[in-house]
Short mmCIF file of C-alpha atoms in Angstrom, two decimals:
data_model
loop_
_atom_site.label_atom_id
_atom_site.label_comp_id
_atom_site.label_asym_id
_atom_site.label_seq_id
_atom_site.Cartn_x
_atom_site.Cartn_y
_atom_site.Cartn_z
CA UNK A 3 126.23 142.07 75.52
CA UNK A 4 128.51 143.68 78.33
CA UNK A 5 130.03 141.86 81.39
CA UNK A 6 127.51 141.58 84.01
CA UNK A 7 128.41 140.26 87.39
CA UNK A 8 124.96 140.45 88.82
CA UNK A 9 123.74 138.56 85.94
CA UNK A 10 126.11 135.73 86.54
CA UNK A 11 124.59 135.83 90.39
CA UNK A 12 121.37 135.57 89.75
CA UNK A 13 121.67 132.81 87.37
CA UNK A 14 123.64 131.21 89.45
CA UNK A 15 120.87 131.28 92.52
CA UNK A 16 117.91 130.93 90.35
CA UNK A 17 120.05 127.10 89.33
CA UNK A 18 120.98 126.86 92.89
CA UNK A 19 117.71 127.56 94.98
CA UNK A 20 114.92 127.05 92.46
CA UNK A 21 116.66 124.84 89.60
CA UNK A 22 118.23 121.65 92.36
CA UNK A 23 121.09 121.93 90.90
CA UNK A 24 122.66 121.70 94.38
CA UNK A 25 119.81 120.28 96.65
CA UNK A 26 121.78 119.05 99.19
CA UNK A 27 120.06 121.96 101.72
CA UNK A 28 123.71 123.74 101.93
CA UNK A 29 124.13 127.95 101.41
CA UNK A 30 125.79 128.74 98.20
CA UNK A 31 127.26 131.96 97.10
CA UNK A 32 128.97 133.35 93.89
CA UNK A 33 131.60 135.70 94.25
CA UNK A 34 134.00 137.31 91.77
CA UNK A 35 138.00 137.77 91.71
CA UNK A 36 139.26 139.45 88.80
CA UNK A 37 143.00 138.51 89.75
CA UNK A 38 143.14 134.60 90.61
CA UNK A 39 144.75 132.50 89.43
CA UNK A 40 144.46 128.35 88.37
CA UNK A 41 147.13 127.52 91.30
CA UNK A 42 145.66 126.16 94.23
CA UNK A 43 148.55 126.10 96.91
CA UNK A 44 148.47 123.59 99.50
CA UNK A 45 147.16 125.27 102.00
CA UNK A 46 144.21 126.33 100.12
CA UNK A 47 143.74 122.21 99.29
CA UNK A 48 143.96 121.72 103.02
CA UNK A 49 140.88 124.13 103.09
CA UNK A 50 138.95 122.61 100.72
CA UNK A 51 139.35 124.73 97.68
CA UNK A 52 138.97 122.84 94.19
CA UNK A 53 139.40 124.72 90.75
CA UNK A 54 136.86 124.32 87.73
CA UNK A 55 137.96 126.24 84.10
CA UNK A 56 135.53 126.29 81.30
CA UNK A 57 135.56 127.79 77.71
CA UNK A 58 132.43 129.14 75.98
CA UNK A 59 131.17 131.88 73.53
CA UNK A 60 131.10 134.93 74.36
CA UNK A 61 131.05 138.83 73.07
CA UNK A 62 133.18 141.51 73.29
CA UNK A 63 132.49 145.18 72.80
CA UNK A 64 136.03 147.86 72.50
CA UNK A 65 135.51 150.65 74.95
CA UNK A 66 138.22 152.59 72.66
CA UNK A 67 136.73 152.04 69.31
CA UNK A 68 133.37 150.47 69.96
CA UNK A 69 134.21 147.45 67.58
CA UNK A 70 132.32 143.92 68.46
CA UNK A 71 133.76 140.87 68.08
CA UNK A 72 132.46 137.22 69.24
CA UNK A 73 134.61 134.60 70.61
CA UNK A 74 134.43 130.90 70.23
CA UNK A 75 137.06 130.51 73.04
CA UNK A 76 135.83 132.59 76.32
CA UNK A 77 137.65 131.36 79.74
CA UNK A 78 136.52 131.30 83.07
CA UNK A 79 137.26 130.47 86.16
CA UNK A 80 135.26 128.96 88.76
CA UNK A 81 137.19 128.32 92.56
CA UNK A 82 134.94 126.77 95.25
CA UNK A 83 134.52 124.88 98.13
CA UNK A 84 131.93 123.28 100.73
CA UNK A 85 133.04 123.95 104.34
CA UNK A 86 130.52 123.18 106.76
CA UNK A 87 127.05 123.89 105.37
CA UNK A 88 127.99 126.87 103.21
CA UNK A 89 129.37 126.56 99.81
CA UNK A 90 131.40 129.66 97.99
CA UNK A 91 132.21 129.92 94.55
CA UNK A 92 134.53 132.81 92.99
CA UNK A 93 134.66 133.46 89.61
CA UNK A 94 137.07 134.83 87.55
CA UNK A 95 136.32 135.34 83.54
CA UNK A 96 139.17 135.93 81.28
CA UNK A 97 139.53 138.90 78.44
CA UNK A 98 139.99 139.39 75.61
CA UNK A 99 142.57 143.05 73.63
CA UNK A 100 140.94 144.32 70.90
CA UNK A 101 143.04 143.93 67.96
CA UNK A 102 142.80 147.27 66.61
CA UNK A 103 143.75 149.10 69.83
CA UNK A 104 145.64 146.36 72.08
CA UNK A 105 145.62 148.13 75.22
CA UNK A 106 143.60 146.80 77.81
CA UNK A 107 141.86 143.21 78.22
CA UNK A 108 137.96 143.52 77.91
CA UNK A 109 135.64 141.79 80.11
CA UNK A 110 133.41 139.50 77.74
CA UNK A 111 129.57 139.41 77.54
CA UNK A 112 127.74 136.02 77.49
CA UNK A 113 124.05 135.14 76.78
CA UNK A 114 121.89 133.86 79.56
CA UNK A 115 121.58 130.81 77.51
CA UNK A 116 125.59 130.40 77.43
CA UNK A 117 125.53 131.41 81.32
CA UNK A 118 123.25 128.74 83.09
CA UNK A 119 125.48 126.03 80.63
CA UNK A 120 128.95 126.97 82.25
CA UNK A 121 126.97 127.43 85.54
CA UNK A 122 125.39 123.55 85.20
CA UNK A 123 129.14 122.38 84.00
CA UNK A 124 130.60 123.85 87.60
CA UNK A 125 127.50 122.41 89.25
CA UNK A 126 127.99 119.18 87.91
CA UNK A 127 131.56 119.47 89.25
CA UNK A 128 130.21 120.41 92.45
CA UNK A 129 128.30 117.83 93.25
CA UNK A 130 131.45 115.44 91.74
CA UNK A 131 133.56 116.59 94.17
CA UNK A 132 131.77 118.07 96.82
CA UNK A 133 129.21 115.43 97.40
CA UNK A 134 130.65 112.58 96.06
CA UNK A 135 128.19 112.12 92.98
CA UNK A 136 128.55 110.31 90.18
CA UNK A 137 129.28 113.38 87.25
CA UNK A 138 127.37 111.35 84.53
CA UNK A 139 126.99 113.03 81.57
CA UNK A 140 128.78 116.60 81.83
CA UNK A 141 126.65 119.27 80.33
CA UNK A 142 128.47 120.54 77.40
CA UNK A 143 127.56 123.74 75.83
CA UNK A 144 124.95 123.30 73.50
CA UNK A 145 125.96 125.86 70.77
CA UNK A 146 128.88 126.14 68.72
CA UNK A 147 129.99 129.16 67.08
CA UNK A 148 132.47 129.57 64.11
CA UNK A 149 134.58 132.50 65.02
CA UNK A 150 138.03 133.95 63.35
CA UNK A 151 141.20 132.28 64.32
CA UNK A 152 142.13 132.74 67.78
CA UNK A 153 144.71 134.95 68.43
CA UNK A 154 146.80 134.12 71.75
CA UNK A 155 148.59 137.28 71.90
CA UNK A 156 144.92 138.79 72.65
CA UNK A 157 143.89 136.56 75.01
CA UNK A 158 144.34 136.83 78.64
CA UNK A 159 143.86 133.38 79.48
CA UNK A 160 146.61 132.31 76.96
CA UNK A 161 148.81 135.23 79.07
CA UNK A 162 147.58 133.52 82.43
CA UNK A 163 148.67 130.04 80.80
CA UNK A 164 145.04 128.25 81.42
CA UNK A 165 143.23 128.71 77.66
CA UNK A 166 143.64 125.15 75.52
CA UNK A 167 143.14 124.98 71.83
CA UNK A 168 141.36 121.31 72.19
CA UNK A 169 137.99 120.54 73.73
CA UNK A 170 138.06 119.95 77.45
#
């Protein structure tokens, strides 16, 4: 499973338009940002903006060496708002180094399954703070997945100061 933007997009209209996730008859929109951040300054707070992380499973594939690896502890990072009647949401998911070859941070791959669970989690967030609803019972991923050890000094998120080793 490689990274797949347009996957993440599609998934996250098919929730949004034909799922009711958000039927509150407002425009939503995913967008990704490969560079932001968890730090919401106060102007951005003036403007709306909230922050949403979430950790799942995920894959990784070396474009080096070609070796796989899953992940039990896969960041991302949702930013949106609601101004007006349009809605925007930018993502931002976190790599991982391979620990063979260490040089670059590798954009994981997720399962459609593990997809529409972080998208419900930020929809569920959403309508928390966007329209005011009750959150109820946050969706929580529904699979586990024993992985090795993690190993902060190959994680992004852990360089970007956001990944947690406790459930969230």
């Amino acid at each position: 499973l490689n990274w797949n933007p347009s996957l993440w997009s599609e998934t996250f209209e098919d929730l949004v338009d034909d799922g009711g996730e958000l039927d509150y008859g407002d425009s939503w929109t995913l967008n990704f940002n490969y560079s932001q951040t968890e730090q919401v300054s106060k102007e951005e707070r003036k403007k709306g903006w909230k922050v949403c992380t979430h950790y799942t499973i995920g894959n990784f594939r070396c474009a080096n060496c070609r070796r796989t690896w899953p992940s039990g502890r896969v960041n991302v990072l949702f930013r949106y708002r609601l101004r007006g009647r349009r809605g925007n949401v930018i993502m931002r998911p976190f790599g991982q180094a391979c620990r063979r070859c260490h040089d670059v941070f590798l954009l994981p791959g997720f399962s459609k399954e593990i997809m529409k669970a972080a998208l419900r989690k930020l929809c569920s967030k959403i309508r928390k703070n966007c329209y005011n609803e009750d959150e109820g019972d946050t969706p929580r991923d529904m699979v586990k997945k024993w992985t090795k050890p993690h190993e902060t000094d190959l994680c992004e998120a852990c360089e970007a100061g956001i990944c947690t080793q406790r459930d969230d």
